[in-house]
Structures are given as C-alpha cells and as structure tokens.
Amino acid sequence: MEKTVSVETMRYSDAWTIEHKVSSKELMRRAGEGIFKVASWKAPVAIVCGSGNNAGDGYVVADYLHKSGIECVIYLLSDRFSEDGKYYYDICMEKGIKAVKFTEDTDLSTYGSILDCILGTGFKGSVTGITKAAIDAINKSGAYVVSADINSGLNGDTGTGEDYVISDLTVSIGTFKHGHFRGDADRAMKEKVNVDIGIEIREVP
C-alpha cells in the first residue's frame, strides 16, 4: 500500500511548507497543473466548485484547459471563495472563461468530462442541499469524472460517506490520505493517483 497520512498531518505539513518554503498560491497552481496533466480530458469540461481551496484547484485547471483550447465551464455552488481561490477565479474571469451558478435543476449530462472540486479532505458528516444535488448530478451525468484530492462526500480519514462522487480518476494532492484506501474508497474511485506538489510532510508536534 502507498504511504498515507491523516488529514491533520496533511494540514500541518501544508501550513509548514507555506510558512517555510513555498507560497500557498504556488502550491495551488502546482495542484491544478498536476490535475490537468494526469487526466484524460474529453471536451466540453464542467468544473463543479465549492467554496474552499479545493475549488481553487479547479480554477487553475480551468485556466490550463482554456490555454489548451479545451472548452470548459465553471459551476459555482457558492458565492464564497478562499483567498487563493479568488485569485485564480479572477484570472479565469479576465480570460473570459464561463462561470455559472449551479442550481438543483442543472443538468451535466452534455459534458464529456466533469471535475469535482466541491469538498476537500477535511469534510465530515453528511451532504445536504445544493451540495447533494451537485453530487447526484455528477453521478448521473455519464461523463468522465475526475475528483480533485478526494471524492466529494468522503471523509479524508475514514474514506466513508453516505452520498459521494463516483470518479473515474481521483487525483490526490501532496500525499495520499488514509481515506483514499479505507471505507467506501474502492467503490468511489475507479483509479487514483497522487501528485507531489512539494509539500514537505511533517509530523504534528
């Protein structure tokens, strides 16, 4: 089995790396670039985004897709952004990449690929409301599905969830987390790969 770490260890390592070695914006750019490079994109691409840094990775991917001439649309579940996520979202808007609000009536079945950037590894509990609707829409789409870091709806430590994205490819960022190999992970992920973006793993003191 691959080396895995807890969500707590990953968060601490990420913060330590940002403080001592690499800026948070550069780490986000590397994450998005890594996701873009390892997936087999089929146009057009829907990028379904929540409100955190997981969404920020998606905005970076949107920029790379746009630069490569691959049509993409950003779907927003929230009007909130992380600081770094807003930075890359604004770049997408400057370049004219389409962004629309996701609603419960949104149909994703016309897309060749979908990038799941709704929830990150720190998610716990049950999905509800618009988040559940987005997960259901992704799973019903018939598209090639890529999940950023971990499938939305899964717990990053236990790998369990009630409603979660079923992906063709899950792209772990930094290092695999325990949840990539536990609980419902095998059912949720047809294939998984890790992208090393330069986060130095440090044990929590």
Protein backbone atom coordinates (compact mmCIF):
# COMPACT_ATOMS: atom_id res chain seq x y z
CA MET A 1 0.00 0.00 0.00
CA GLU A 2 1.05 3.58 -0.67
CA LYS A 3 2.21 5.75 2.21
CA THR A 4 -0.75 7.65 3.66
CA VAL A 5 -1.17 10.39 6.24
CA SER A 6 -4.02 11.77 8.33
CA VAL A 7 -5.88 14.91 7.33
CA GLU A 8 -4.41 16.63 10.41
CA THR A 9 -0.85 15.74 9.36
CA MET A 10 -1.54 16.95 5.81
CA ARG A 11 -2.91 20.26 7.04
CA TYR A 12 0.05 20.81 9.33
CA SER A 13 2.52 19.87 6.59
CA ASP A 14 0.80 22.20 4.14
CA ALA A 15 0.94 25.09 6.61
CA TRP A 16 4.59 24.37 7.46
CA THR A 17 5.57 24.28 3.78
CA ILE A 18 3.75 27.57 3.12
CA GLU A 19 5.48 29.23 6.07
CA HIS A 20 8.98 27.98 5.25
CA LYS A 21 9.27 27.04 1.58
CA VAL A 22 6.53 27.62 -1.00
CA SER A 23 3.73 30.19 -1.19
CA SER A 24 0.13 28.99 -0.91
CA LYS A 25 -0.71 30.39 -4.36
CA GLU A 26 2.18 28.47 -5.93
CA LEU A 27 1.09 25.25 -4.23
CA MET A 28 -2.43 25.77 -5.59
CA ARG A 29 -1.05 26.39 -9.07
CA ARG A 30 1.01 23.18 -8.88
CA ALA A 31 -2.03 21.23 -7.70
CA GLY A 32 -4.15 22.46 -10.59
CA GLU A 33 -1.37 21.82 -13.08
CA GLY A 34 -0.94 18.30 -11.73
CA ILE A 35 -4.66 17.53 -12.04
CA PHE A 36 -4.72 18.95 -15.56
CA LYS A 37 -1.77 16.86 -16.71
CA VAL A 38 -2.79 13.44 -15.37
CA ALA A 39 -6.42 13.38 -16.53
CA SER A 40 -7.67 12.35 -19.99
CA TRP A 41 -9.98 15.28 -20.68
CA LYS A 42 -12.94 14.94 -23.02
CA ALA A 43 -14.46 18.25 -24.06
CA PRO A 44 -16.50 20.06 -23.02
CA VAL A 45 -15.48 20.05 -19.34
CA ALA A 46 -17.66 21.08 -16.38
CA ILE A 47 -15.72 22.17 -13.30
CA VAL A 48 -18.01 21.95 -10.27
CA CYS A 49 -16.70 24.08 -7.41
CA GLY A 50 -17.48 24.61 -3.75
CA SER A 51 -16.11 27.49 -1.69
CA GLY A 52 -12.69 26.37 -0.43
CA ASN A 53 -9.21 25.72 -1.70
CA ASN A 54 -10.44 22.56 -3.42
CA ALA A 55 -12.39 24.90 -5.70
CA GLY A 56 -9.24 26.96 -6.20
CA ASP A 57 -7.52 23.94 -7.70
CA GLY A 58 -10.43 23.77 -10.13
CA TYR A 59 -9.98 27.37 -11.24
CA VAL A 60 -6.33 26.64 -12.02
CA VAL A 61 -7.40 23.61 -14.07
CA ALA A 62 -9.91 25.81 -15.92
CA ASP A 63 -7.11 28.18 -16.86
CA TYR A 64 -4.94 25.31 -18.16
CA LEU A 65 -7.86 23.86 -20.13
CA HIS A 66 -8.58 27.27 -21.63
CA LYS A 67 -4.94 27.76 -22.63
CA SER A 68 -5.02 24.33 -24.28
CA GLY A 69 -8.13 25.17 -26.30
CA ILE A 70 -10.38 22.78 -24.36
CA GLU A 71 -13.84 24.22 -23.75
CA CYS A 72 -14.80 24.40 -20.08
CA VAL A 73 -17.47 25.90 -17.84
CA ILE A 74 -17.13 26.63 -14.12
CA TYR A 75 -20.18 25.79 -11.98
CA LEU A 76 -20.33 27.63 -8.66
CA LEU A 77 -22.18 26.16 -5.69
CA SER A 78 -21.38 29.20 -3.55
CA ASP A 79 -20.55 32.88 -3.86
CA ARG A 80 -17.79 32.47 -1.28
CA PHE A 81 -14.11 31.93 -2.13
CA SER A 82 -10.91 31.19 -0.27
CA GLU A 83 -8.31 33.95 -0.68
CA ASP A 84 -6.16 31.96 -3.09
CA GLY A 85 -9.21 30.54 -4.84
CA LYS A 86 -10.49 34.07 -5.56
CA TYR A 87 -7.09 34.97 -7.03
CA TYR A 88 -7.31 32.19 -9.62
CA TYR A 89 -11.05 32.67 -10.18
CA ASP A 90 -10.38 36.30 -11.10
CA ILE A 91 -7.75 35.15 -13.62
CA CYS A 92 -10.38 32.89 -15.21
CA MET A 93 -12.83 35.78 -15.39
CA GLU A 94 -10.21 38.05 -17.00
CA LYS A 95 -9.73 35.41 -19.69
CA GLY A 96 -13.44 35.10 -20.38
CA ILE A 97 -13.91 31.58 -19.04
CA LYS A 98 -17.62 30.98 -18.49
CA ALA A 99 -18.85 30.66 -14.91
CA VAL A 100 -22.46 29.98 -13.92
CA LYS A 101 -24.33 29.23 -10.71
CA PHE A 102 -25.15 25.58 -10.09
CA THR A 103 -28.82 25.03 -9.26
CA GLU A 104 -30.84 21.96 -8.37
CA ASP A 105 -32.06 21.90 -11.99
CA THR A 106 -28.56 21.89 -13.51
CA ASP A 107 -28.03 19.02 -15.96
CA LEU A 108 -24.43 17.92 -16.50
CA SER A 109 -25.18 15.14 -19.00
CA THR A 110 -23.96 17.15 -22.01
CA TYR A 111 -20.36 17.25 -20.75
CA GLY A 112 -17.59 14.89 -21.79
CA SER A 113 -15.70 15.38 -18.52
CA ILE A 114 -16.51 16.72 -15.07
CA LEU A 115 -14.01 17.90 -12.47
CA ASP A 116 -15.29 17.51 -8.90
CA CYS A 117 -13.92 20.35 -6.75
CA ILE A 118 -16.77 20.61 -4.27
CA LEU A 119 -15.43 19.31 -0.94
CA GLY A 120 -11.91 18.61 0.28
CA THR A 121 -10.33 16.00 2.54
CA GLY A 122 -11.47 17.78 5.70
CA PHE A 123 -15.15 17.09 5.06
CA LYS A 124 -17.06 15.22 7.78
CA GLY A 125 -20.71 14.35 8.16
CA SER A 126 -23.48 14.21 5.56
CA VAL A 127 -24.01 16.25 2.41
CA THR A 128 -27.27 18.16 2.05
CA GLY A 129 -28.98 20.73 -0.14
CA ILE A 130 -27.20 22.04 -3.22
CA THR A 131 -24.07 20.00 -2.43
CA LYS A 132 -26.04 16.75 -2.53
CA ALA A 133 -27.76 17.90 -5.72
CA ALA A 134 -24.37 18.55 -7.36
CA ILE A 135 -23.00 15.16 -6.34
CA ASP A 136 -26.13 13.46 -7.70
CA ALA A 137 -25.88 15.41 -10.97
CA ILE A 138 -22.24 14.38 -11.41
CA ASN A 139 -23.03 10.71 -10.76
CA LYS A 140 -25.96 10.73 -13.20
CA SER A 141 -24.07 12.57 -15.95
CA GLY A 142 -22.39 9.64 -17.70
CA ALA A 143 -19.27 11.81 -18.09
CA TYR A 144 -15.62 11.00 -17.40
CA VAL A 145 -15.31 12.19 -13.78
CA VAL A 146 -12.16 13.45 -12.07
CA SER A 147 -12.12 14.27 -8.35
CA ALA A 148 -9.63 16.82 -7.01
CA ASP A 149 -7.77 15.46 -3.95
CA ILE A 150 -10.64 13.23 -2.78
CA ASN A 151 -14.16 12.45 -3.91
CA SER A 152 -16.60 14.99 -2.52
CA GLY A 153 -18.67 13.46 0.25
CA LEU A 154 -15.95 11.14 1.55
CA ASN A 155 -14.21 11.61 4.89
CA GLY A 156 -10.48 12.12 4.30
CA ASP A 157 -9.50 9.92 7.25
CA THR A 158 -12.09 7.12 7.17
CA GLY A 159 -13.00 7.06 3.49
CA THR A 160 -16.66 6.74 4.41
CA GLY A 161 -19.65 8.72 3.20
CA GLU A 162 -23.39 8.49 2.59
CA ASP A 163 -23.54 10.42 -0.69
CA TYR A 164 -20.31 10.87 -2.61
CA VAL A 165 -18.94 11.37 -6.10
CA ILE A 166 -18.08 8.23 -8.07
CA SER A 167 -14.95 9.07 -10.06
CA ASP A 168 -13.05 7.56 -12.94
CA LEU A 169 -9.90 9.20 -11.56
CA THR A 170 -9.12 10.70 -8.17
CA VAL A 171 -6.04 12.95 -8.04
CA SER A 172 -4.64 13.11 -4.53
CA ILE A 173 -2.64 16.26 -3.83
CA GLY A 174 0.65 16.13 -1.91
CA THR A 175 0.36 12.68 -0.35
CA PHE A 176 -2.39 10.08 -0.21
CA LYS A 177 -4.62 10.42 2.82
CA HIS A 178 -5.89 7.45 4.86
CA GLY A 179 -9.35 7.88 3.34
CA HIS A 180 -8.08 7.08 -0.15
CA PHE A 181 -7.78 3.44 0.89
CA ARG A 182 -10.45 2.97 3.57
CA GLY A 183 -14.22 2.72 3.87
CA ASP A 184 -16.00 3.40 0.59
CA ALA A 185 -12.86 4.43 -1.31
CA ASP A 186 -12.67 1.38 -3.57
CA ARG A 187 -16.31 1.83 -4.51
CA ALA A 188 -15.92 5.56 -5.13
CA MET A 189 -12.60 5.59 -7.02
CA LYS A 190 -12.00 3.56 -10.18
CA GLU A 191 -8.43 4.84 -10.33
CA LYS A 192 -6.35 7.05 -8.07
CA VAL A 193 -3.02 8.79 -8.47
CA ASN A 194 -1.03 11.13 -6.25
CA VAL A 195 0.55 14.36 -7.46
CA ASP A 196 3.57 15.60 -5.49
CA ILE A 197 3.48 19.40 -5.38
CA GLY A 198 6.36 19.92 -2.97
CA ILE A 199 4.61 19.75 0.40
CA GLU A 200 7.09 18.50 2.97
CA ILE A 201 5.39 16.00 5.27
CA ARG A 202 5.97 16.93 8.91
CA GLU A 203 4.57 15.16 11.93
CA VAL A 204 2.23 17.20 14.07
CA PRO A 205 4.11 18.22 17.26
